[in-house]
Short mmCIF file of C-alpha atoms in Angstrom, two decimals:
data_model
loop_
_atom_site.label_atom_id
_atom_site.label_comp_id
_atom_site.label_asym_id
_atom_site.label_seq_id
_atom_site.Cartn_x
_atom_site.Cartn_y
_atom_site.Cartn_z
CA MET A 1 46.21 21.13 1.86
CA ALA A 2 43.89 18.32 3.00
CA GLU A 3 40.58 17.88 1.22
CA ILE A 4 37.66 19.11 3.32
CA THR A 5 34.84 16.61 2.90
CA ALA A 6 31.16 17.15 3.63
CA ALA A 7 31.31 14.26 6.09
CA ALA A 8 34.08 15.97 8.06
CA VAL A 9 32.14 19.23 8.18
CA LYS A 10 29.04 17.34 9.35
CA GLU A 11 30.98 15.54 12.09
CA LEU A 12 32.57 18.74 13.34
CA ARG A 13 29.21 20.49 13.36
CA GLU A 14 27.64 17.67 15.38
CA ARG A 15 30.51 17.62 17.88
CA THR A 16 30.64 21.37 18.44
CA GLY A 17 27.25 22.79 17.50
CA ALA A 18 29.02 25.45 15.45
CA GLY A 19 27.70 26.73 12.10
CA MET A 20 28.46 24.83 8.91
CA MET A 21 30.58 27.60 7.39
CA ASP A 22 32.51 28.02 10.64
CA CYS A 23 33.20 24.26 10.68
CA LYS A 24 34.40 24.34 7.10
CA LYS A 25 36.69 27.26 7.87
CA ALA A 26 38.03 25.56 11.00
CA LEU A 27 38.94 22.42 9.05
CA ALA A 28 40.57 24.50 6.32
CA GLU A 29 42.59 26.44 8.90
CA ASN A 30 43.77 23.22 10.57
CA ASN A 31 44.49 21.10 7.50
CA GLY A 32 41.52 18.82 8.15
CA ASP A 33 42.60 17.87 11.70
CA MET A 34 39.36 17.24 13.63
CA GLU A 35 40.66 17.79 17.19
CA ALA A 36 42.64 20.86 16.21
CA SER A 37 39.54 22.22 14.48
CA ILE A 38 37.49 21.70 17.66
CA ASP A 39 40.10 23.60 19.64
CA TRP A 40 40.10 26.36 17.01
CA LEU A 41 36.31 26.73 17.28
CA ARG A 42 36.50 26.76 21.06
CA ALA A 43 39.14 29.44 20.96
CA LYS A 44 36.89 31.52 18.71
CA GLY A 45 33.94 31.00 21.04
CA LEU A 46 31.97 29.23 18.33
CA ALA A 47 31.77 25.82 19.99
CA ALA A 48 30.07 27.15 23.09
CA ALA A 49 26.67 26.52 21.56
CA ALA A 50 27.12 22.76 21.89
CA LYS A 51 27.26 22.96 25.68
CA LYS A 52 24.08 25.04 25.77
CA ALA A 53 22.02 22.87 23.44
CA GLY A 54 20.62 20.75 26.28
CA ARG A 55 19.17 23.67 28.19
CA GLN A 56 15.45 24.23 27.96
CA ALA A 57 14.33 27.21 25.91
CA ALA A 58 10.76 28.25 26.76
CA GLU A 59 11.05 32.05 26.74
CA GLY A 60 11.90 34.29 23.76
CA LEU A 61 9.72 36.12 21.24
CA VAL A 62 6.96 35.67 18.69
CA GLY A 63 7.50 37.75 15.54
CA VAL A 64 5.08 38.72 12.77
CA ALA A 65 5.57 40.11 9.27
CA VAL A 66 3.10 41.10 6.55
CA GLN A 67 3.75 41.81 2.90
CA GLY A 68 0.82 42.53 0.60
CA THR A 69 -1.82 39.84 1.04
CA LYS A 70 0.55 37.47 2.84
CA GLY A 71 1.53 37.25 6.50
CA ALA A 72 3.95 35.19 8.57
CA VAL A 73 4.41 34.43 12.25
CA VAL A 74 7.36 32.69 13.92
CA GLU A 75 8.31 31.64 17.45
CA VAL A 76 11.96 31.68 18.52
CA ASN A 77 12.69 30.47 22.03
CA SER A 78 15.41 31.33 24.52
CA GLU A 79 16.18 30.23 28.07
CA THR A 80 15.28 33.49 29.82
CA ASP A 81 13.00 36.45 29.25
CA PHE A 82 16.08 38.69 29.50
CA VAL A 83 17.19 37.60 26.01
CA ALA A 84 13.92 38.92 24.54
CA LYS A 85 15.24 42.40 25.29
CA ASN A 86 18.53 41.73 23.49
CA GLU A 87 18.73 43.72 20.23
CA THR A 88 20.65 40.95 18.42
CA PHE A 89 17.96 38.43 19.33
CA GLN A 90 15.17 40.82 18.35
CA GLU A 91 16.79 41.50 14.99
CA PHE A 92 17.11 37.76 14.37
CA VAL A 93 13.41 37.10 15.11
CA ARG A 94 12.37 40.06 12.95
CA ASN A 95 14.52 38.88 10.02
CA VAL A 96 13.34 35.28 10.33
CA ALA A 97 9.69 36.39 10.21
CA GLN A 98 10.47 38.11 6.90
CA ILE A 99 12.23 35.00 5.60
CA VAL A 100 9.18 32.86 6.49
CA LEU A 101 7.18 34.93 3.98
CA GLU A 102 9.39 33.40 1.26
CA THR A 103 10.15 29.91 2.61
CA GLY A 104 6.84 28.99 4.22
CA SER A 105 6.30 27.23 7.53
CA ASP A 106 8.65 24.25 7.09
CA ILE A 107 11.31 24.59 9.81
CA GLU A 108 13.92 22.50 7.97
CA ALA A 109 13.63 24.69 4.87
CA LEU A 110 13.70 27.77 7.09
CA ASN A 111 16.91 26.65 8.79
CA ASP A 112 18.54 26.14 5.40
CA ALA A 113 17.37 29.50 4.02
CA ALA A 114 19.87 32.29 3.37
CA TYR A 115 20.19 34.81 6.18
CA PRO A 116 20.80 38.52 5.42
CA GLY A 117 24.51 39.26 5.50
CA GLY A 118 25.66 35.69 4.76
CA GLY A 119 25.26 32.10 5.91
CA THR A 120 22.01 30.34 6.71
CA VAL A 121 19.35 30.90 9.35
CA ALA A 122 20.64 27.86 11.29
CA GLU A 123 24.20 29.17 11.22
CA LYS A 124 23.11 32.60 12.40
CA LEU A 125 21.16 31.01 15.25
CA THR A 126 24.20 28.97 16.28
CA ASN A 127 26.34 32.09 16.28
CA ASN A 128 23.74 33.89 18.37
CA ILE A 129 23.81 31.09 20.94
CA ALA A 130 27.56 31.45 21.25
CA THR A 131 27.43 35.24 21.36
CA ILE A 132 24.47 35.71 23.71
CA GLY A 133 25.33 32.74 25.90
CA GLU A 134 21.93 31.05 26.04
CA ASN A 135 20.34 28.16 24.22
CA GLN A 136 17.88 29.31 21.55
CA SER A 137 15.66 27.39 19.17
CA LEU A 138 13.53 28.07 16.13
CA ARG A 139 10.33 26.37 17.22
CA ARG A 140 7.55 26.93 14.67
CA ALA A 141 6.28 29.16 11.89
CA ALA A 142 3.07 29.72 9.92
CA VAL A 143 1.94 31.61 6.83
CA LEU A 144 -1.49 32.92 5.77
CA GLU A 145 -2.34 34.30 2.35
CA VAL A 146 -5.45 35.50 0.51
CA SER A 147 -5.97 36.11 -3.20
CA GLN A 148 -7.78 39.38 -2.52
CA GLY A 149 -8.18 41.29 0.73
CA ALA A 150 -5.78 41.49 3.65
CA VAL A 151 -3.77 39.54 6.18
CA VAL A 152 -3.65 41.59 9.37
CA SER A 153 -1.19 41.05 12.20
CA TYR A 154 -1.31 41.90 15.89
CA VAL A 155 1.22 41.46 18.68
CA HIS A 156 0.25 41.42 22.34
CA ASN A 157 2.72 42.35 25.09
CA ALA A 158 5.00 43.86 22.46
CA ALA A 159 8.71 44.02 23.25
CA ALA A 160 9.37 45.93 20.01
CA THR A 161 7.58 46.54 16.71
CA GLY A 162 6.24 43.21 15.42
CA LEU A 163 7.67 41.26 18.37
CA GLY A 164 5.97 40.08 21.56
CA LYS A 165 4.52 37.27 23.68
CA ILE A 166 1.46 36.57 21.51
CA GLY A 167 1.37 36.93 17.74
CA VAL A 168 -1.84 36.74 15.69
CA LEU A 169 -2.57 36.69 11.96
CA VAL A 170 -6.08 37.15 10.54
CA ALA A 171 -6.89 36.45 6.88
CA LEU A 172 -9.81 38.41 5.42
CA GLU A 173 -10.87 37.83 1.82
CA SER A 174 -12.80 40.72 0.28
CA ALA A 175 -12.88 43.54 -2.23
CA ALA A 176 -13.70 45.98 0.58
CA PRO A 177 -11.43 49.04 1.08
CA ALA A 178 -8.04 48.32 2.67
CA GLU A 179 -8.70 50.61 5.64
CA THR A 180 -11.92 48.72 6.43
CA LEU A 181 -10.15 45.36 6.36
CA GLN A 182 -7.25 46.63 8.44
CA ALA A 183 -9.54 48.04 11.14
CA LEU A 184 -11.70 44.90 11.25
CA GLY A 185 -8.70 42.58 11.13
CA LYS A 186 -7.03 44.41 14.02
CA GLN A 187 -10.12 44.09 16.21
CA ILE A 188 -10.57 40.41 15.40
CA ALA A 189 -6.87 39.76 16.03
CA MET A 190 -7.14 41.43 19.43
CA HIS A 191 -10.17 39.26 20.16
CA ILE A 192 -8.22 36.14 19.19
CA ALA A 193 -5.31 37.13 21.42
CA ALA A 194 -7.68 37.50 24.38
CA ALA A 195 -10.21 34.70 23.75
CA ASN A 196 -7.84 32.04 22.36
CA PRO A 197 -10.25 30.22 20.00
CA LEU A 198 -9.22 26.67 19.16
CA ALA A 199 -10.54 26.65 15.58
CA LEU A 200 -12.23 28.89 13.02
CA ASN A 201 -15.47 26.87 12.87
CA ALA A 202 -17.01 24.28 15.18
CA GLU A 203 -16.49 21.53 12.61
CA ASP A 204 -12.76 22.33 12.56
CA LEU A 205 -12.26 21.51 16.24
CA ASP A 206 -9.97 18.55 16.88
CA PRO A 207 -12.10 15.36 17.10
CA ALA A 208 -9.81 13.99 19.82
CA LEU A 209 -10.41 17.12 21.88
CA ILE A 210 -14.17 16.79 21.43
CA GLU A 211 -14.06 13.16 22.57
CA ARG A 212 -12.05 14.15 25.63
CA GLU A 213 -14.62 16.82 26.51
CA ARG A 214 -17.39 14.31 25.89
CA GLY A 215 -15.82 11.91 28.39
CA ILE A 216 -15.61 14.64 31.02
CA ALA A 217 -19.20 15.73 30.36
CA GLN A 218 -20.39 12.11 30.51
CA GLU A 219 -18.74 11.59 33.89
CA LYS A 220 -20.29 14.75 35.30
CA ALA A 221 -23.72 13.90 33.90
CA ASN A 222 -23.60 10.36 35.30
CA GLU A 223 -23.05 11.78 38.77
CA SER A 224 -26.38 13.62 38.53
CA GLY A 225 -28.30 10.38 38.97
CA LYS A 226 -30.74 11.35 36.23
CA PRO A 227 -32.23 8.88 33.71
CA ALA A 228 -30.07 7.82 30.76
CA ASN A 229 -32.03 9.87 28.21
CA ILE A 230 -31.59 13.03 30.31
CA VAL A 231 -27.89 12.26 30.82
CA GLU A 232 -27.47 11.98 27.03
CA LYS A 233 -29.09 15.39 26.52
CA MET A 234 -26.87 16.90 29.22
CA VAL A 235 -23.76 15.55 27.50
CA GLU A 236 -24.81 16.82 24.07
CA GLY A 237 -25.65 20.20 25.59
CA SER A 238 -22.18 20.42 27.15
CA ILE A 239 -20.50 19.54 23.85
CA ALA A 240 -22.59 22.11 21.95
CA LYS A 241 -21.57 24.75 24.48
CA PHE A 242 -17.91 23.75 24.18
CA ARG A 243 -18.02 23.99 20.38
CA LYS A 244 -19.69 27.41 20.51
CA GLU A 245 -17.24 28.83 23.06
CA ASN A 246 -14.11 27.57 21.28
CA ALA A 247 -14.88 28.22 17.60
CA LEU A 248 -13.89 31.76 16.57
CA VAL A 249 -16.96 32.55 14.45
CA SER A 250 -19.39 31.72 17.27
CA GLN A 251 -17.47 33.33 20.12
CA LEU A 252 -18.94 36.54 21.55
CA PHE A 253 -16.88 39.49 20.35
CA VAL A 254 -14.77 40.77 23.26
CA MET A 255 -15.47 44.38 22.28
CA ASP A 256 -19.15 44.12 23.30
CA ASN A 257 -19.43 40.58 24.74
CA LYS A 258 -22.76 39.99 23.03
CA THR A 259 -22.29 39.80 19.24
CA PRO A 260 -20.89 36.59 17.65
CA VAL A 261 -17.74 37.23 15.62
CA ALA A 262 -19.44 35.93 12.46
CA GLU A 263 -22.05 38.68 12.79
CA VAL A 264 -19.38 41.32 13.36
CA VAL A 265 -17.70 40.31 10.09
CA ALA A 266 -20.99 40.19 8.18
CA SER A 267 -21.97 43.63 9.48
CA ALA A 268 -18.61 45.11 8.46
CA GLY A 269 -19.03 43.69 4.97
CA LYS A 270 -22.52 45.14 4.68
CA ASP A 271 -21.31 48.58 5.76
CA ALA A 272 -18.41 48.39 3.28
CA GLY A 273 -20.70 47.34 0.43
CA SER A 274 -18.63 44.20 -0.21
CA PRO A 275 -18.84 40.76 1.48
CA ILE A 276 -15.97 39.92 3.83
CA THR A 277 -14.96 36.33 4.46
CA LEU A 278 -12.94 35.40 7.55
CA LYS A 279 -10.76 32.75 5.91
CA ALA A 280 -8.30 31.74 8.61
CA PHE A 281 -6.31 32.78 11.65
CA VAL A 282 -3.13 31.81 13.46
CA ARG A 283 -2.35 32.48 17.11
CA PHE A 284 1.10 31.78 18.55
CA GLN A 285 1.55 32.24 22.28
CA LEU A 286 5.13 32.11 23.50
CA GLY A 287 6.01 28.81 25.14
CA GLU A 288 2.54 27.25 24.90
CA GLY A 289 2.78 23.49 25.09
CA ILE A 290 6.30 23.58 26.54
CA GLU A 291 6.45 22.14 30.03
CA LYS A 292 8.81 24.45 31.85
CA GLN A 293 11.32 22.79 34.12
CA GLN A 294 11.14 23.68 37.80
CA SER A 295 14.62 24.37 39.12
CA ASP A 296 15.77 23.58 42.67
CA PHE A 297 18.63 26.05 43.00
CA ALA A 298 19.89 24.65 46.31
CA ALA A 299 20.06 21.15 44.84
CA GLU A 300 21.93 22.46 41.81
CA VAL A 301 24.52 24.18 44.02
CA ALA A 302 24.92 21.05 46.13
CA ALA A 303 25.32 18.89 43.02
CA ALA A 304 27.91 21.27 41.61
CA ALA A 305 29.84 20.95 44.87
CA GLY A 306 29.65 17.15 44.74
CA GLN A 307 27.34 16.97 47.73
CA ASN A 308 23.87 15.63 48.34
CA LYS A 309 21.16 17.95 49.55
CA ALA A 310 20.79 17.44 53.29
CA GLU A 311 17.72 15.56 54.47
CA PRO A 312 15.44 17.55 56.80
CA VAL A 313 15.91 16.86 60.47
CA ALA A 314 12.93 15.18 62.11
#
């Protein structure tokens, strides 16, 4: 029997997109013959993932998991929203969220982590692509943890328990009763889902984003025709407003639209008899930042038929 080298397994995996263990088995079954192994994987339906890898995946699910004072959120993408209703896909996202609690947010480490039932997360994902018939990708993950208190999760537009279109984690550090922290955390998480703050505090906002807003404000102020000193005040006023509206602690709580979130937290701590600190939050919205491709179905059909789309008649 031919020796199965790591290099051969790597090459077969790259050429077929199949899982590492499947590639190793294919080579073993075919005495190390690369082409025969490719055919073997194709026959088993395990090489199909390679053909789907180029398709854009911007749908899917966001999953959350909480254990003790630690919470995790993960985004797994698919090509169509239909896959989000698939039980196999849902189970995968749910399991991966649990695994993130142990591995952390590093995607490479997450891909290499053991998956329940055998193999790795990456291998399970590859098998899912072949089974479900759509490209899927493990996009990002995050973890929040507190030494004392609670990490509370919330899912908006839930497709199933802990799975949906928007996933939020809120970290509250306090010695207050668990039920108080859970109730407060849930309300703040719902606020975050709706208001989409860009940072916890104003000073945490991305400097590049502030400079971009400053440029826009400067251009608008210049068009006013007012003196330079007035223009400068207008610009600074616009930036102050932007910071206030996009930092979580200074946003007006969506439940009453008048109380800053920082005051809501302080009030809850006072009522509970123990200070509550809003330490951090994470908000994942499915597909954010992915530029979805616009498909011209007629052009695709014409291309598949080897024809050019007809030019309109003048």
